[in-house]
Each structure stands twice: as C-alpha cells, then as structure tokens.
GROMACS .gro file of C-alpha atoms in nm:
model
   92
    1UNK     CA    1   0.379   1.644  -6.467
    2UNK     CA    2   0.297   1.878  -6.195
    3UNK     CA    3   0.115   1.779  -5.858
    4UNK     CA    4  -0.068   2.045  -5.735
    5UNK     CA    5  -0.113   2.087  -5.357
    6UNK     CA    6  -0.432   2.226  -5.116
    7UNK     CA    7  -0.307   2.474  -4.867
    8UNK     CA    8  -0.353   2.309  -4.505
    9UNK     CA    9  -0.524   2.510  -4.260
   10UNK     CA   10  -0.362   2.564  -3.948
   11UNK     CA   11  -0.701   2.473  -3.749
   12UNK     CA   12  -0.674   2.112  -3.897
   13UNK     CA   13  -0.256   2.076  -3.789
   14UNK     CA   14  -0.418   2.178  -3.414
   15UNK     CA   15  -0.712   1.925  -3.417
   16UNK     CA   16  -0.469   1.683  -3.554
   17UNK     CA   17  -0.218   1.751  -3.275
   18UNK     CA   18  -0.478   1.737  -3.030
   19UNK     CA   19  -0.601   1.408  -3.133
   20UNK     CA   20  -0.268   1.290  -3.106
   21UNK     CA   21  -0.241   1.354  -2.752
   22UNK     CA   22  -0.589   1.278  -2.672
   23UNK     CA   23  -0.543   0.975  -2.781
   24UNK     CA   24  -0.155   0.922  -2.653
   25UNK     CA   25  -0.298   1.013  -2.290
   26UNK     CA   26  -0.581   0.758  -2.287
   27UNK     CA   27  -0.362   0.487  -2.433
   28UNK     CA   28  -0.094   0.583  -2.088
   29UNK     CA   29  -0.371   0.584  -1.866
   30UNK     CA   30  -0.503   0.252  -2.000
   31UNK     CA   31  -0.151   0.086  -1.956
   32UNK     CA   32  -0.159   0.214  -1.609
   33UNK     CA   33  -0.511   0.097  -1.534
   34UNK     CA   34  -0.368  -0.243  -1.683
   35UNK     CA   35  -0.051  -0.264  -1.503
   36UNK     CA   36  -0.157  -0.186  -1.149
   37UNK     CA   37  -0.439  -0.475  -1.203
   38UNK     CA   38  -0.157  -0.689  -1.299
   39UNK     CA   39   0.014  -0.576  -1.003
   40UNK     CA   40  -0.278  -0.607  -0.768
   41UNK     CA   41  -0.411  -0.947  -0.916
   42UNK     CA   42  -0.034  -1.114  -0.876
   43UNK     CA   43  -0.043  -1.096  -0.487
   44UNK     CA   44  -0.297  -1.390  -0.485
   45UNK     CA   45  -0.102  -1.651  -0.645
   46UNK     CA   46   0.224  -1.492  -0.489
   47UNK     CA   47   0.079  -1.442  -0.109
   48UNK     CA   48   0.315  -1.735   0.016
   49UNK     CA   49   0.680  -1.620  -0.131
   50UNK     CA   50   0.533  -1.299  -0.029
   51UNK     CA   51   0.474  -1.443   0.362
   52UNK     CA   52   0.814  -1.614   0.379
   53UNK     CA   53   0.941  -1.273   0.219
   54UNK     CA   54   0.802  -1.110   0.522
   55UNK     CA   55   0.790  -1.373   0.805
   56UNK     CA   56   1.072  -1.546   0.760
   57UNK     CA   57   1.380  -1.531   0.572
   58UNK     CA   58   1.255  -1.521   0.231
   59UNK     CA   59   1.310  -1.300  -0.085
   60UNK     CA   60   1.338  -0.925   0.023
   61UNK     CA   61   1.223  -0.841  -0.316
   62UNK     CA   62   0.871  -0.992  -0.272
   63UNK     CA   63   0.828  -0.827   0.091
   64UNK     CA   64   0.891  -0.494  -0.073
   65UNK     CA   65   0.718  -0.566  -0.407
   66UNK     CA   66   0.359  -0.610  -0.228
   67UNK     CA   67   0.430  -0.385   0.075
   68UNK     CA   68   0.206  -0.082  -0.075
   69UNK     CA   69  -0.091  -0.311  -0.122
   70UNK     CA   70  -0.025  -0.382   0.241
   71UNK     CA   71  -0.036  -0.031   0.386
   72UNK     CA   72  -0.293   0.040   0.155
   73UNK     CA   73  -0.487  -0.242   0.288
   74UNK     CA   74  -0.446  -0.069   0.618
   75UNK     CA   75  -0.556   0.281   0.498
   76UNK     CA   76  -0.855   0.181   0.299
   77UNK     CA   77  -1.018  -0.125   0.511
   78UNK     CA   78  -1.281  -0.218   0.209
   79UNK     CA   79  -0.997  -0.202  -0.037
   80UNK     CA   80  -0.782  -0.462   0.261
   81UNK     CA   81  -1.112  -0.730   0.340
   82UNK     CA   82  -1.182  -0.738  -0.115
   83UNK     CA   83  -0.796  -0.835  -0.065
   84UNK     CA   84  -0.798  -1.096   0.225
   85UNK     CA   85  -1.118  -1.223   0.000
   86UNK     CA   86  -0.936  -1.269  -0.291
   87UNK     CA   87  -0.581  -1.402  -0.133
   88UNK     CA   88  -0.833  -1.647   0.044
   89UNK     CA   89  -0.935  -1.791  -0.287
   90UNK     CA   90  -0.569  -1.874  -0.369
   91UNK     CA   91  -0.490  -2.034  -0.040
   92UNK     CA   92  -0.775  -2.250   0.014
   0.00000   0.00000   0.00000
C-alpha cells in the first residue's frame, strides 16, 4: 500500500503563512481593543477606591492604576466630560 502525495506549491505555504498572521494580528488587536474597554469601563464602578486612592490615604495601586485615564482626560477634554458622564452614572 503506497500513498501517493501532490507536490505543494510554494505560493500556497506563503498564502497560508500569511493568513496565519493576518489573522494572529487581528485576533492581538481585538484583545487590545477588549482589554483597554475593560480597563476604561472599570473606573466607573471603581471611582471611589480610586478617590480615597488619590485623596486620602487609600490603595496606591488604584491611584496609579487609573492615573492615565486621568491625564488623558486632561489632554483630550471630549474623551474627560464622556468620562465624568459615565463616572456620574455610577455615583448617583
């Protein structure tokens, strides 16, 4: 019993490898997407620790954890009043 084999073109392995990393990349730059909305959405229900954190003498973790969104607030003022909108839904 023999099994015969097709000769694979080396134009197919490339598209094939291609693929691969298309589709690799777009998968990491969906996680990211996903994470940093994770990250971004978590300040609402975590705007108090993050306060104390800041204010008072609270977590240090939490007061550097959300400090980006902060100075980004500050850099990009329609990216810092969507925020103070949606913070105000959690503390109200």
């Amino acid at each position: 019993m023999t099994i015969e084999t097709q000769p694979v073109e080396t134009d197919q392995i490339s598209s094939i490898e291609d693929e691969g990393w298309r589709g690799y990349i777009i998968a990491s730059v969906e996680q990211m997407i996903i994470l940093v909305g994770i990250y971004i959405f978590s300040v609402g229900p975590m705007y108090w620790r993050w306060l104390e954190a800041k204010q008072v003498d609270g977590s240090y973790v939490f007061a550097v954890m959300y400090e980006p969104l902060w100075i980004l607030a500050g850099i990009f003022p329609p990216f810092g009043e969507w925020l103070n909108w949606y913070v105000r839904l959690w503390i109200i």
